[in-house]
Amino acid sequence: MDVYNSEEQQVEAIKSWWQENGKSIIAGVVIGFIGLFGWRYYNDYTRQQSESSAAGYQQVMQNLSEQHEKAFAEVGQFIAAHKDTYGDLAALQLAAEAVKANKPELAAEQLRLVADQASDEEFKPVAGIRLARVLIAMNKPADALKVLDSVTAGQYKAAVAEVRGDALLASSQPDKAREAYTAAMQASKNGVNPVLQMKLDDLSVASEKVDTPTAK
């Protein structure tokens, strides 16, 4: 640090330093305040938007539960306007109602939207598995198998294997279906799945009938 011989020299040095650096300091302070208030404004805005989206979601879901098919268009508009978590949730609910209304094409459309473009990665495997089930019901097992190939999340291994078995069975591949069901049983962490066990038992009975020679 420089040593000044008098108070006057110190004052002059401060003035000189301020002339050189004062503007940048003021600018930094101003920018800091703008950043602070801008961040607060952004937080307030996003909070308000989130609250508005949540309220809108609750309203359209209530309408969907009460009006069913009559609310499909309204829910679709909400989904288009809220391509975020609430939009994804609404799409999943719309797909479920579409299945009940015997509109599998609409259900598949909504599920594919979430499976491919969900803002929250957690929704994608759920939508993919549901989409595969809808495609099987639409007699499109090959398409269902393609969708299942894209669902790689480990926690859904058992569910994917079971639906894969359904698709293979629908494709007249009972042996591969049995392998998939067995894999699903082994991957399950929730104990014995009675529905899955029934599918395996049915395949075993069918196989025994095929293997048993017809008496003459």
PDB file of C-alpha atoms in Angstrom:
ATOM      1  CA  MET A   1       0.000   0.000   0.000  1.00  0.00           C
ATOM      2  CA  ASP A   2       1.290   3.497  -0.819  1.00  0.00           C
ATOM      3  CA  VAL A   3       2.289   5.670   2.096  1.00  0.00           C
ATOM      4  CA  TYR A   4       1.129   9.309   1.834  1.00  0.00           C
ATOM      5  CA  ASN A   5       3.028  12.108   3.507  1.00  0.00           C
ATOM      6  CA  SER A   6      -0.010  14.240   4.269  1.00  0.00           C
ATOM      7  CA  GLU A   7      -3.760  14.146   4.625  1.00  0.00           C
ATOM      8  CA  GLU A   8      -4.045  16.320   1.509  1.00  0.00           C
ATOM      9  CA  GLN A   9      -2.158  13.786  -0.567  1.00  0.00           C
ATOM     10  CA  GLN A  10      -4.458  11.048   0.744  1.00  0.00           C
ATOM     11  CA  VAL A  11      -7.558  13.035  -0.231  1.00  0.00           C
ATOM     12  CA  GLU A  12      -6.190  13.726  -3.684  1.00  0.00           C
ATOM     13  CA  ALA A  13      -5.362  10.059  -4.137  1.00  0.00           C
ATOM     14  CA  ILE A  14      -8.911   9.061  -3.141  1.00  0.00           C
ATOM     15  CA  LYS A  15     -10.394  11.602  -5.587  1.00  0.00           C
ATOM     16  CA  SER A  16      -8.184  10.307  -8.374  1.00  0.00           C
ATOM     17  CA  TRP A  17      -9.070   6.680  -7.630  1.00  0.00           C
ATOM     18  CA  TRP A  18     -12.793   7.515  -7.491  1.00  0.00           C
ATOM     19  CA  GLN A  19     -12.627   9.280 -10.856  1.00  0.00           C
ATOM     20  CA  GLU A  20     -11.081   6.183 -12.360  1.00  0.00           C
ATOM     21  CA  ASN A  21     -13.253   3.565 -10.660  1.00  0.00           C
ATOM     22  CA  GLY A  22     -16.350   5.321  -9.359  1.00  0.00           C
ATOM     23  CA  LYS A  23     -18.496   4.788 -12.459  1.00  0.00           C
ATOM     24  CA  SER A  24     -17.843   1.081 -12.548  1.00  0.00           C
ATOM     25  CA  ILE A  25     -18.660   0.779  -8.830  1.00  0.00           C
ATOM     26  CA  ILE A  26     -21.943   2.664  -9.264  1.00  0.00           C
ATOM     27  CA  ALA A  27     -22.787   0.547 -12.287  1.00  0.00           C
ATOM     28  CA  GLY A  28     -22.032  -2.591 -10.318  1.00  0.00           C
ATOM     29  CA  VAL A  29     -24.263  -1.476  -7.446  1.00  0.00           C
ATOM     30  CA  VAL A  30     -27.075  -0.584  -9.859  1.00  0.00           C
ATOM     31  CA  ILE A  31     -26.737  -3.893 -11.663  1.00  0.00           C
ATOM     32  CA  GLY A  32     -26.724  -5.649  -8.298  1.00  0.00           C
ATOM     33  CA  PHE A  33     -29.964  -3.965  -7.287  1.00  0.00           C
ATOM     34  CA  ILE A  34     -31.515  -4.732 -10.673  1.00  0.00           C
ATOM     35  CA  GLY A  35     -30.434  -8.340 -10.324  1.00  0.00           C
ATOM     36  CA  LEU A  36     -31.805  -8.551  -6.783  1.00  0.00           C
ATOM     37  CA  PHE A  37     -35.172  -7.035  -7.611  1.00  0.00           C
ATOM     38  CA  GLY A  38     -35.261  -8.869 -10.940  1.00  0.00           C
ATOM     39  CA  TRP A  39     -34.734 -12.176  -9.193  1.00  0.00           C
ATOM     40  CA  ARG A  40     -37.435 -11.353  -6.653  1.00  0.00           C
ATOM     41  CA  TYR A  41     -39.795 -10.377  -9.471  1.00  0.00           C
ATOM     42  CA  TYR A  42     -38.978 -13.594 -11.321  1.00  0.00           C
ATOM     43  CA  ASN A  43     -39.632 -15.680  -8.207  1.00  0.00           C
ATOM     44  CA  ASP A  44     -42.922 -13.893  -7.572  1.00  0.00           C
ATOM     45  CA  TYR A  45     -43.932 -14.274 -11.192  1.00  0.00           C
ATOM     46  CA  THR A  46     -43.099 -17.995 -11.365  1.00  0.00           C
ATOM     47  CA  ARG A  47     -44.880 -18.582  -8.045  1.00  0.00           C
ATOM     48  CA  GLN A  48     -47.985 -16.817  -9.361  1.00  0.00           C
ATOM     49  CA  GLN A  49     -47.799 -18.756 -12.607  1.00  0.00           C
ATOM     50  CA  SER A  50     -47.434 -22.028 -10.724  1.00  0.00           C
ATOM     51  CA  GLU A  51     -50.396 -21.227  -8.488  1.00  0.00           C
ATOM     52  CA  SER A  52     -52.467 -20.243 -11.527  1.00  0.00           C
ATOM     53  CA  SER A  53     -51.523 -23.464 -13.337  1.00  0.00           C
ATOM     54  CA  ALA A  54     -52.370 -25.545 -10.282  1.00  0.00           C
ATOM     55  CA  ALA A  55     -55.766 -23.888  -9.944  1.00  0.00           C
ATOM     56  CA  GLY A  56     -56.430 -24.354 -13.649  1.00  0.00           C
ATOM     57  CA  TYR A  57     -55.423 -28.004 -13.458  1.00  0.00           C
ATOM     58  CA  GLN A  58     -57.751 -28.658 -10.536  1.00  0.00           C
ATOM     59  CA  GLN A  59     -60.619 -26.996 -12.385  1.00  0.00           C
ATOM     60  CA  VAL A  60     -60.216 -28.911 -15.656  1.00  0.00           C
ATOM     61  CA  MET A  61     -59.763 -32.182 -13.771  1.00  0.00           C
ATOM     62  CA  GLN A  62     -62.977 -31.545 -11.875  1.00  0.00           C
ATOM     63  CA  ASN A  63     -64.734 -30.828 -15.166  1.00  0.00           C
ATOM     64  CA  LEU A  64     -63.255 -33.990 -16.647  1.00  0.00           C
ATOM     65  CA  SER A  65     -64.458 -36.139 -13.756  1.00  0.00           C
ATOM     66  CA  GLU A  66     -67.949 -34.651 -13.907  1.00  0.00           C
ATOM     67  CA  GLN A  67     -68.460 -34.095 -17.636  1.00  0.00           C
ATOM     68  CA  HIS A  68     -66.206 -36.838 -19.027  1.00  0.00           C
ATOM     69  CA  GLU A  69     -66.142 -36.732 -22.835  1.00  0.00           C
ATOM     70  CA  LYS A  70     -67.750 -33.285 -22.954  1.00  0.00           C
ATOM     71  CA  ALA A  71     -64.658 -31.858 -21.238  1.00  0.00           C
ATOM     72  CA  PHE A  72     -62.109 -33.429 -23.608  1.00  0.00           C
ATOM     73  CA  ALA A  73     -61.723 -30.268 -25.727  1.00  0.00           C
ATOM     74  CA  GLU A  74     -61.252 -28.070 -22.652  1.00  0.00           C
ATOM     75  CA  VAL A  75     -58.603 -30.394 -21.213  1.00  0.00           C
ATOM     76  CA  GLY A  76     -56.842 -30.477 -24.570  1.00  0.00           C
ATOM     77  CA  GLN A  77     -56.647 -26.682 -24.579  1.00  0.00           C
ATOM     78  CA  PHE A  78     -55.232 -26.705 -21.061  1.00  0.00           C
ATOM     79  CA  ILE A  79     -52.561 -29.216 -22.095  1.00  0.00           C
ATOM     80  CA  ALA A  80     -51.542 -27.082 -25.073  1.00  0.00           C
ATOM     81  CA  ALA A  81     -51.263 -23.989 -22.887  1.00  0.00           C
ATOM     82  CA  HIS A  82     -49.378 -25.655 -20.016  1.00  0.00           C
ATOM     83  CA  LYS A  83     -46.578 -27.740 -21.467  1.00  0.00           C
ATOM     84  CA  ASP A  84     -45.130 -28.340 -18.038  1.00  0.00           C
ATOM     85  CA  THR A  85     -45.808 -30.729 -15.199  1.00  0.00           C
ATOM     86  CA  TYR A  86     -49.491 -29.845 -15.041  1.00  0.00           C
ATOM     87  CA  GLY A  87     -49.877 -30.291 -18.780  1.00  0.00           C
ATOM     88  CA  ASP A  88     -48.282 -33.724 -18.555  1.00  0.00           C
ATOM     89  CA  LEU A  89     -50.551 -34.730 -15.679  1.00  0.00           C
ATOM     90  CA  ALA A  90     -53.595 -33.500 -17.551  1.00  0.00           C
ATOM     91  CA  ALA A  91     -52.568 -35.495 -20.623  1.00  0.00           C
ATOM     92  CA  LEU A  92     -52.274 -38.679 -18.563  1.00  0.00           C
ATOM     93  CA  GLN A  93     -55.727 -38.112 -17.080  1.00  0.00           C
ATOM     94  CA  LEU A  94     -57.233 -37.306 -20.474  1.00  0.00           C
ATOM     95  CA  ALA A  95     -55.769 -40.542 -21.853  1.00  0.00           C
ATOM     96  CA  ALA A  96     -57.358 -42.527 -19.024  1.00  0.00           C
ATOM     97  CA  GLU A  97     -60.753 -40.971 -19.680  1.00  0.00           C
ATOM     98  CA  ALA A  98     -60.352 -41.517 -23.418  1.00  0.00           C
ATOM     99  CA  VAL A  99     -59.847 -45.237 -22.814  1.00  0.00           C
ATOM    100  CA  LYS A 100     -63.059 -45.334 -20.766  1.00  0.00           C
ATOM    101  CA  ALA A 101     -64.864 -43.517 -23.583  1.00  0.00           C
ATOM    102  CA  ASN A 102     -63.600 -46.101 -26.083  1.00  0.00           C
ATOM    103  CA  LYS A 103     -61.396 -43.588 -27.857  1.00  0.00           C
ATOM    104  CA  PRO A 104     -58.054 -45.409 -27.944  1.00  0.00           C
ATOM    105  CA  GLU A 105     -56.650 -43.185 -30.689  1.00  0.00           C
ATOM    106  CA  LEU A 106     -57.017 -40.101 -28.477  1.00  0.00           C
ATOM    107  CA  ALA A 107     -55.536 -41.987 -25.533  1.00  0.00           C
ATOM    108  CA  ALA A 108     -52.547 -43.085 -27.601  1.00  0.00           C
ATOM    109  CA  GLU A 109     -52.036 -39.539 -28.882  1.00  0.00           C
ATOM    110  CA  GLN A 110     -51.907 -38.075 -25.372  1.00  0.00           C
ATOM    111  CA  LEU A 111     -49.701 -40.831 -23.986  1.00  0.00           C
ATOM    112  CA  ARG A 112     -47.249 -40.546 -26.846  1.00  0.00           C
ATOM    113  CA  LEU A 113     -47.075 -36.796 -26.243  1.00  0.00           C
ATOM    114  CA  VAL A 114     -46.039 -37.355 -22.636  1.00  0.00           C
ATOM    115  CA  ALA A 115     -43.748 -40.296 -23.414  1.00  0.00           C
ATOM    116  CA  ASP A 116     -41.829 -38.256 -25.989  1.00  0.00           C
ATOM    117  CA  GLN A 117     -41.983 -34.687 -24.709  1.00  0.00           C
ATOM    118  CA  ALA A 118     -42.748 -34.619 -20.984  1.00  0.00           C
ATOM    119  CA  SER A 119     -40.959 -31.822 -19.147  1.00  0.00           C
ATOM    120  CA  ASP A 120     -40.540 -34.142 -16.166  1.00  0.00           C
ATOM    121  CA  GLU A 121     -38.534 -37.254 -17.043  1.00  0.00           C
ATOM    122  CA  GLU A 122     -40.403 -39.243 -14.379  1.00  0.00           C
ATOM    123  CA  PHE A 123     -43.572 -39.124 -16.466  1.00  0.00           C
ATOM    124  CA  LYS A 124     -42.034 -40.585 -19.620  1.00  0.00           C
ATOM    125  CA  PRO A 125     -41.750 -44.267 -18.595  1.00  0.00           C
ATOM    126  CA  VAL A 126     -45.221 -44.225 -17.033  1.00  0.00           C
ATOM    127  CA  ALA A 127     -46.703 -42.850 -20.244  1.00  0.00           C
ATOM    128  CA  GLY A 128     -44.688 -45.309 -22.337  1.00  0.00           C
ATOM    129  CA  ILE A 129     -45.983 -48.347 -20.461  1.00  0.00           C
ATOM    130  CA  ARG A 130     -49.568 -47.098 -20.645  1.00  0.00           C
ATOM    131  CA  LEU A 131     -49.151 -46.337 -24.342  1.00  0.00           C
ATOM    132  CA  ALA A 132     -47.937 -49.892 -24.966  1.00  0.00           C
ATOM    133  CA  ARG A 133     -51.041 -51.282 -23.248  1.00  0.00           C
ATOM    134  CA  VAL A 134     -53.305 -49.087 -25.376  1.00  0.00           C
ATOM    135  CA  LEU A 135     -51.505 -50.158 -28.553  1.00  0.00           C
ATOM    136  CA  ILE A 136     -51.980 -53.817 -27.640  1.00  0.00           C
ATOM    137  CA  ALA A 137     -55.686 -53.156 -27.163  1.00  0.00           C
ATOM    138  CA  MET A 138     -55.662 -51.533 -30.603  1.00  0.00           C
ATOM    139  CA  ASN A 139     -54.187 -54.748 -32.027  1.00  0.00           C
ATOM    140  CA  LYS A 140     -50.810 -53.117 -32.635  1.00  0.00           C
ATOM    141  CA  PRO A 141     -48.475 -55.321 -30.583  1.00  0.00           C
ATOM    142  CA  ALA A 142     -45.471 -54.636 -32.820  1.00  0.00           C
ATOM    143  CA  ASP A 143     -45.816 -50.904 -32.153  1.00  0.00           C
ATOM    144  CA  ALA A 144     -46.196 -51.649 -28.451  1.00  0.00           C
ATOM    145  CA  LEU A 145     -42.915 -53.563 -28.425  1.00  0.00           C
ATOM    146  CA  LYS A 146     -41.136 -50.616 -30.054  1.00  0.00           C
ATOM    147  CA  VAL A 147     -42.462 -48.281 -27.377  1.00  0.00           C
ATOM    148  CA  LEU A 148     -41.364 -50.641 -24.606  1.00  0.00           C
ATOM    149  CA  ASP A 149     -37.837 -50.717 -26.032  1.00  0.00           C
ATOM    150  CA  SER A 150     -37.570 -47.014 -25.176  1.00  0.00           C
ATOM    151  CA  VAL A 151     -38.575 -47.495 -21.526  1.00  0.00           C
ATOM    152  CA  THR A 152     -35.277 -48.201 -19.807  1.00  0.00           C
ATOM    153  CA  ALA A 153     -35.843 -46.906 -16.254  1.00  0.00           C
ATOM    154  CA  GLY A 154     -34.807 -49.653 -13.844  1.00  0.00           C
ATOM    155  CA  GLN A 155     -37.706 -49.210 -11.425  1.00  0.00           C
ATOM    156  CA  TYR A 156     -40.147 -50.140 -14.203  1.00  0.00           C
ATOM    157  CA  LYS A 157     -38.344 -53.288 -15.287  1.00  0.00           C
ATOM    158  CA  ALA A 158     -41.037 -55.647 -13.989  1.00  0.00           C
ATOM    159  CA  ALA A 159     -43.909 -53.650 -15.505  1.00  0.00           C
ATOM    160  CA  VAL A 160     -42.154 -53.407 -18.865  1.00  0.00           C
ATOM    161  CA  ALA A 161     -41.469 -57.133 -18.920  1.00  0.00           C
ATOM    162  CA  GLU A 162     -45.092 -57.963 -18.130  1.00  0.00           C
ATOM    163  CA  VAL A 163     -46.496 -55.684 -20.832  1.00  0.00           C
ATOM    164  CA  ARG A 164     -43.886 -57.050 -23.230  1.00  0.00           C
ATOM    165  CA  GLY A 165     -45.254 -60.491 -22.472  1.00  0.00           C
ATOM    166  CA  ASP A 166     -48.761 -59.249 -23.298  1.00  0.00           C
ATOM    167  CA  ALA A 167     -47.533 -57.842 -26.610  1.00  0.00           C
ATOM    168  CA  LEU A 168     -45.696 -61.060 -27.489  1.00  0.00           C
ATOM    169  CA  LEU A 169     -48.737 -63.131 -26.622  1.00  0.00           C
ATOM    170  CA  ALA A 170     -50.848 -60.875 -28.835  1.00  0.00           C
ATOM    171  CA  SER A 171     -48.254 -61.485 -31.555  1.00  0.00           C
ATOM    172  CA  SER A 172     -48.804 -65.263 -31.267  1.00  0.00           C
ATOM    173  CA  GLN A 173     -45.418 -65.817 -29.619  1.00  0.00           C
ATOM    174  CA  PRO A 174     -46.386 -67.714 -26.450  1.00  0.00           C
ATOM    175  CA  ASP A 175     -42.904 -69.053 -25.706  1.00  0.00           C
ATOM    176  CA  LYS A 176     -41.367 -65.579 -25.758  1.00  0.00           C
ATOM    177  CA  ALA A 177     -44.329 -64.296 -23.788  1.00  0.00           C
ATOM    178  CA  ARG A 178     -43.639 -66.888 -21.082  1.00  0.00           C
ATOM    179  CA  GLU A 179     -40.009 -65.754 -20.938  1.00  0.00           C
ATOM    180  CA  ALA A 180     -41.107 -62.133 -20.543  1.00  0.00           C
ATOM    181  CA  TYR A 181     -43.618 -62.997 -17.810  1.00  0.00           C
ATOM    182  CA  THR A 182     -40.975 -65.021 -15.982  1.00  0.00           C
ATOM    183  CA  ALA A 183     -38.578 -62.079 -16.213  1.00  0.00           C
ATOM    184  CA  ALA A 184     -41.293 -59.825 -14.836  1.00  0.00           C
ATOM    185  CA  MET A 185     -41.874 -62.185 -11.916  1.00  0.00           C
ATOM    186  CA  GLN A 186     -38.152 -62.264 -11.132  1.00  0.00           C
ATOM    187  CA  ALA A 187     -37.840 -58.473 -11.367  1.00  0.00           C
ATOM    188  CA  SER A 188     -40.851 -57.800  -9.152  1.00  0.00           C
ATOM    189  CA  LYS A 189     -40.002 -56.406  -5.729  1.00  0.00           C
ATOM    190  CA  ASN A 190     -43.567 -56.528  -4.444  1.00  0.00           C
ATOM    191  CA  GLY A 191     -43.879 -60.274  -3.988  1.00  0.00           C
ATOM    192  CA  VAL A 192     -46.042 -62.546  -6.099  1.00  0.00           C
ATOM    193  CA  ASN A 193     -48.220 -60.714  -8.605  1.00  0.00           C
ATOM    194  CA  PRO A 194     -51.445 -62.773  -8.788  1.00  0.00           C
ATOM    195  CA  VAL A 195     -52.397 -61.438 -12.236  1.00  0.00           C
ATOM    196  CA  LEU A 196     -48.950 -62.173 -13.595  1.00  0.00           C
ATOM    197  CA  GLN A 197     -49.014 -65.633 -12.021  1.00  0.00           C
ATOM    198  CA  MET A 198     -52.358 -66.282 -13.687  1.00  0.00           C
ATOM    199  CA  LYS A 199     -50.907 -65.345 -17.066  1.00  0.00           C
ATOM    200  CA  LEU A 200     -48.064 -67.801 -16.554  1.00  0.00           C
ATOM    201  CA  ASP A 201     -50.445 -70.531 -15.409  1.00  0.00           C
ATOM    202  CA  ASP A 202     -52.665 -70.018 -18.460  1.00  0.00           C
ATOM    203  CA  LEU A 203     -49.662 -70.332 -20.741  1.00  0.00           C
ATOM    204  CA  SER A 204     -48.592 -73.528 -18.990  1.00  0.00           C
ATOM    205  CA  VAL A 205     -52.061 -75.048 -19.393  1.00  0.00           C
ATOM    206  CA  ALA A 206     -52.151 -74.088 -23.056  1.00  0.00           C
ATOM    207  CA  SER A 207     -48.712 -75.605 -23.587  1.00  0.00           C
ATOM    208  CA  GLU A 208     -49.726 -78.872 -21.918  1.00  0.00           C
ATOM    209  CA  LYS A 209     -52.752 -79.149 -24.181  1.00  0.00           C
ATOM    210  CA  VAL A 210     -50.557 -78.684 -27.240  1.00  0.00           C
ATOM    211  CA  ASP A 211     -47.963 -81.214 -26.027  1.00  0.00           C
ATOM    212  CA  THR A 212     -50.476 -83.864 -24.990  1.00  0.00           C
ATOM    213  CA  PRO A 213     -51.058 -86.297 -27.887  1.00  0.00           C
ATOM    214  CA  THR A 214     -54.666 -86.729 -28.962  1.00  0.00           C
ATOM    215  CA  ALA A 215     -56.033 -90.159 -28.119  1.00  0.00           C
ATOM    216  CA  LYS A 216     -57.115 -92.241 -31.102  1.00  0.00           C
TER     217      LYS A 216
END
